[in-house]
PDB file of C-alpha atoms in Angstrom:
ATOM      1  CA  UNK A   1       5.422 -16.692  -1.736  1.00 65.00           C
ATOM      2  CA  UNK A   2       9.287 -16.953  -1.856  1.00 76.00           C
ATOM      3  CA  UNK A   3      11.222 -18.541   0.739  1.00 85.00           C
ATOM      4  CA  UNK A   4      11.951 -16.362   4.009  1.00 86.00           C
ATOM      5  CA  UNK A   5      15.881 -15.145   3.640  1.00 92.00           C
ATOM      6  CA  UNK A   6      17.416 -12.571   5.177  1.00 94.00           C
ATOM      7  CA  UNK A   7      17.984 -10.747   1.234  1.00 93.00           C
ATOM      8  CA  UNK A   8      14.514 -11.438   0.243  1.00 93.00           C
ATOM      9  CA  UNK A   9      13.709  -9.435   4.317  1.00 93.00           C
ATOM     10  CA  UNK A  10      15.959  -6.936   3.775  1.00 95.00           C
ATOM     11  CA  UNK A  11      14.749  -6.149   0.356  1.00 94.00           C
ATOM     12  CA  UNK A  12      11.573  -5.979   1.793  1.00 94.00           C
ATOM     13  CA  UNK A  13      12.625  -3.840   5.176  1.00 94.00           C
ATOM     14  CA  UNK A  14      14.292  -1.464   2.012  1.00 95.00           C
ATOM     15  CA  UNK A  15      11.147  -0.649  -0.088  1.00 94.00           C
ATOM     16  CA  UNK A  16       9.411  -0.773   3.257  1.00 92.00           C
ATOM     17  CA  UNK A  17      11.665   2.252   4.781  1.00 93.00           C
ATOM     18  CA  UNK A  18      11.467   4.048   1.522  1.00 94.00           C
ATOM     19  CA  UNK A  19       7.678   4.135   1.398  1.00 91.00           C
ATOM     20  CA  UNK A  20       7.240   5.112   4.177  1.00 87.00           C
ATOM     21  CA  UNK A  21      10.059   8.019   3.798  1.00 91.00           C
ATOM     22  CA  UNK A  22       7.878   9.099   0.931  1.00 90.00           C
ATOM     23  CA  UNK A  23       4.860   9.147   2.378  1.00 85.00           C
ATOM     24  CA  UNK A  24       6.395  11.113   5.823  1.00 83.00           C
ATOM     25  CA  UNK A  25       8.408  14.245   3.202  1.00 90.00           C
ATOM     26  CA  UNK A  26       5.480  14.412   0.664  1.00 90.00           C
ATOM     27  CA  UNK A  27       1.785  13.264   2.454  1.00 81.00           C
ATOM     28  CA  UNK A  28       1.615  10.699  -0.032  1.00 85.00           C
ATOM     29  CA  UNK A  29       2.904   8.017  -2.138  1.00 87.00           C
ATOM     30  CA  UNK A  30       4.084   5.084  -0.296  1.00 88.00           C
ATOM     31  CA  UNK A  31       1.755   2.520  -2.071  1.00 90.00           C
ATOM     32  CA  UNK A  32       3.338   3.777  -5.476  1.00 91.00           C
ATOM     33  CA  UNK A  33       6.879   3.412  -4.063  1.00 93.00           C
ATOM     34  CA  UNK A  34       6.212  -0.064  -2.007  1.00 93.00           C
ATOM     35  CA  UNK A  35       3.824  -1.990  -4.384  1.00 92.00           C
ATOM     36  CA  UNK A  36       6.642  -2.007  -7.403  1.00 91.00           C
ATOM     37  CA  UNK A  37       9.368  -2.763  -5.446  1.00 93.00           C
ATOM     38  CA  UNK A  38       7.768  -5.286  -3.684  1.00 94.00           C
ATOM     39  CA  UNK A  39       6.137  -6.828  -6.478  1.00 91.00           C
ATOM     40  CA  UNK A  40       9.576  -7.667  -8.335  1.00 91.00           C
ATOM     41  CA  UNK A  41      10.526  -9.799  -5.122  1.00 93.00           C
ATOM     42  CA  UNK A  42       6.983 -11.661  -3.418  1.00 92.00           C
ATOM     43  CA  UNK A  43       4.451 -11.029  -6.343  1.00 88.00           C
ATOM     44  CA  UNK A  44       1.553  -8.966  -7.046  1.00 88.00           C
ATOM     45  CA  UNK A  45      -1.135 -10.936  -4.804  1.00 86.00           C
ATOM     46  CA  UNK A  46       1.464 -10.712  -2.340  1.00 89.00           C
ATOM     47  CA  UNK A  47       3.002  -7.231  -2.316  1.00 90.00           C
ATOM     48  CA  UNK A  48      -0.530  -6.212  -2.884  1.00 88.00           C
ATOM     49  CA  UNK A  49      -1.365  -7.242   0.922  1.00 88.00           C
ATOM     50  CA  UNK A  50       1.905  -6.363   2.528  1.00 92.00           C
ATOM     51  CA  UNK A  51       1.379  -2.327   0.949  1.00 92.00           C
ATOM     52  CA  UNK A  52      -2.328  -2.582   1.951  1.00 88.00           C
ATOM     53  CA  UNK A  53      -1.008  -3.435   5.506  1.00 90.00           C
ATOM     54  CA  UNK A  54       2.481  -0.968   5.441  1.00 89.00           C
ATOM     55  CA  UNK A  55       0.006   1.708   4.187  1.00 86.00           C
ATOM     56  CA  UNK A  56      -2.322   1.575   6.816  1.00 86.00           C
ATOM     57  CA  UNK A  57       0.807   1.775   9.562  1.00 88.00           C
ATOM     58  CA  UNK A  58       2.590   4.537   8.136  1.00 84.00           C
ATOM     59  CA  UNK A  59      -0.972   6.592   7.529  1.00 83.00           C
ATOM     60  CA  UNK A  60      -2.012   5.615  11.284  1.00 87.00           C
ATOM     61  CA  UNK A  61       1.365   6.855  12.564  1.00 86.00           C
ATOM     62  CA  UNK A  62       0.707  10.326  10.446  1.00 82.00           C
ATOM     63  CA  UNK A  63      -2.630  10.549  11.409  1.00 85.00           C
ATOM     64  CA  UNK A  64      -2.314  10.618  15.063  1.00 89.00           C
ATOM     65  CA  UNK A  65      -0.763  13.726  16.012  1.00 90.00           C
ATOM     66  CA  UNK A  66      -2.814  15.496  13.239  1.00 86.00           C
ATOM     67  CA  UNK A  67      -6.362  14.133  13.565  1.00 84.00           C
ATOM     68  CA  UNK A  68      -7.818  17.125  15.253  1.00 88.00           C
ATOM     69  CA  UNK A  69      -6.897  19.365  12.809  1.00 88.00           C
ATOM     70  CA  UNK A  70      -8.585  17.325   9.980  1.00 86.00           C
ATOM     71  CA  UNK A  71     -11.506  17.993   8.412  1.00 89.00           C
ATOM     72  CA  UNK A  72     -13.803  15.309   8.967  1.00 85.00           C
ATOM     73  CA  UNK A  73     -16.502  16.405   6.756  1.00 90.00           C
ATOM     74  CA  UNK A  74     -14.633  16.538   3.476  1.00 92.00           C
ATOM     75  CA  UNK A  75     -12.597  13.265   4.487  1.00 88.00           C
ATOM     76  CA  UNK A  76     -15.832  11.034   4.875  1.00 89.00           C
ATOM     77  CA  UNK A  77     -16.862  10.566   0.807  1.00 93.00           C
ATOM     78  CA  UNK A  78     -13.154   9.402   0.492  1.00 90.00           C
ATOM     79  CA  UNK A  79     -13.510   6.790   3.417  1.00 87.00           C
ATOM     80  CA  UNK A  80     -16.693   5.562   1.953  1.00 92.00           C
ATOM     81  CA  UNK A  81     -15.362   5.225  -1.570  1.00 92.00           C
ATOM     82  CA  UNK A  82     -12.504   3.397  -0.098  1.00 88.00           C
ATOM     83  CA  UNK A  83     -14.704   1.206   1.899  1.00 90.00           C
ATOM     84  CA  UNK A  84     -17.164   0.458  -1.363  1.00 90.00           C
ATOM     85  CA  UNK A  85     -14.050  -0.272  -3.380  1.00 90.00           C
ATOM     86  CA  UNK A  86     -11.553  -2.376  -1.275  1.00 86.00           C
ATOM     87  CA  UNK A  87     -13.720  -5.456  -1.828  1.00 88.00           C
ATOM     88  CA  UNK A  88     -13.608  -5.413  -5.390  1.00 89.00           C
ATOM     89  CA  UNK A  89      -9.892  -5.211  -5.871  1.00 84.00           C
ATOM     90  CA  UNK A  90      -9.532  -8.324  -3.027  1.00 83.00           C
ATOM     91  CA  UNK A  91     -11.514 -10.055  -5.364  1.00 86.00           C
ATOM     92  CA  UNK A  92     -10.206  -9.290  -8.479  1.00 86.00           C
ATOM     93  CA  UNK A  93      -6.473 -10.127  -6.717  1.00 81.00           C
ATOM     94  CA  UNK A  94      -7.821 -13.640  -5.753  1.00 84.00           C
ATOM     95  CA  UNK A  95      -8.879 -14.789  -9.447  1.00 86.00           C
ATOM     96  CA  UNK A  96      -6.578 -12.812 -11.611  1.00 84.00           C
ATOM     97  CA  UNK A  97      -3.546 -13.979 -13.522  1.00 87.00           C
ATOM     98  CA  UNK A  98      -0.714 -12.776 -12.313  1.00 83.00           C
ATOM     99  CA  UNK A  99       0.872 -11.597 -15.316  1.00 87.00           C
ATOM    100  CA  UNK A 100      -2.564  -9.618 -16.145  1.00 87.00           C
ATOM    101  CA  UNK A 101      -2.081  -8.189 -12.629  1.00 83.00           C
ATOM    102  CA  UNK A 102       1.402  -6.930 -13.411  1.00 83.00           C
ATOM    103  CA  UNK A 103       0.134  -5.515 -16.616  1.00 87.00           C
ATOM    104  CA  UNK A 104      -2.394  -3.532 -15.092  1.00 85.00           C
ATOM    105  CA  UNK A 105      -0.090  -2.531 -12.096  1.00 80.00           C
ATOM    106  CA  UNK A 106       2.269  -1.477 -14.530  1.00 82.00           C
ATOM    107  CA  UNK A 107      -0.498   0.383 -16.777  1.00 88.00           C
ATOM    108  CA  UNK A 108      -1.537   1.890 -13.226  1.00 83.00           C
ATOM    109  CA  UNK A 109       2.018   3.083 -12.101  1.00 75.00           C
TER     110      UNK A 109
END
């Protein structure tokens, strides 16, 4: 992890306002706006657990005044596929190179 500065925060605090500007106009894509911003300035393993965490904040902040109108039902595969698939890529993060994690986040994006 780089050293704290106040570029290296406010480059963060930028791809972190950005996401989540994404995600509020279009319902989606703050991960793929965050993670490769973020991953040119802290790293992969790094970024990869500050989008996890900025993702779940922005979503939670969406979700509030909505979550009676959603359809419970149809959301609840998704949740469990999320749940049965988190794990793996926490693992694969912690024993991966990181330059075969940029690849693949690269391939990915």
């Amino acid at each position: 992890m780089p050293e704290l500065t106040l570029p290296l925060l406010a480059a963060v605090g930028g791809a972190a306002f950005l996401a989540a500007f994404a995600q509020g106009v279009t319902g989606f894509g703050s991960a793929l706006v965050a993670m490769p911003l973020l991953s040119l300035v802290l790293g992969v393993r790094a970024a990869a657990g500050l989008v996890a965490l900025l993702s779940l904040a922005v979503n939670v902040a969406l979700l509030l005044p909505a979550r009676r109108a959603l359809p419970w039902r149809r959301i609840g595969p998704l949740l469990a596929g999320t749940l049965a698939t988190v794990p793996a890529g926490v693992f694969f993060l912690a024993g991966a190179d990181p330059r075969l994690a940029r690849a693949l986040l690269g391939a990915a994006l």
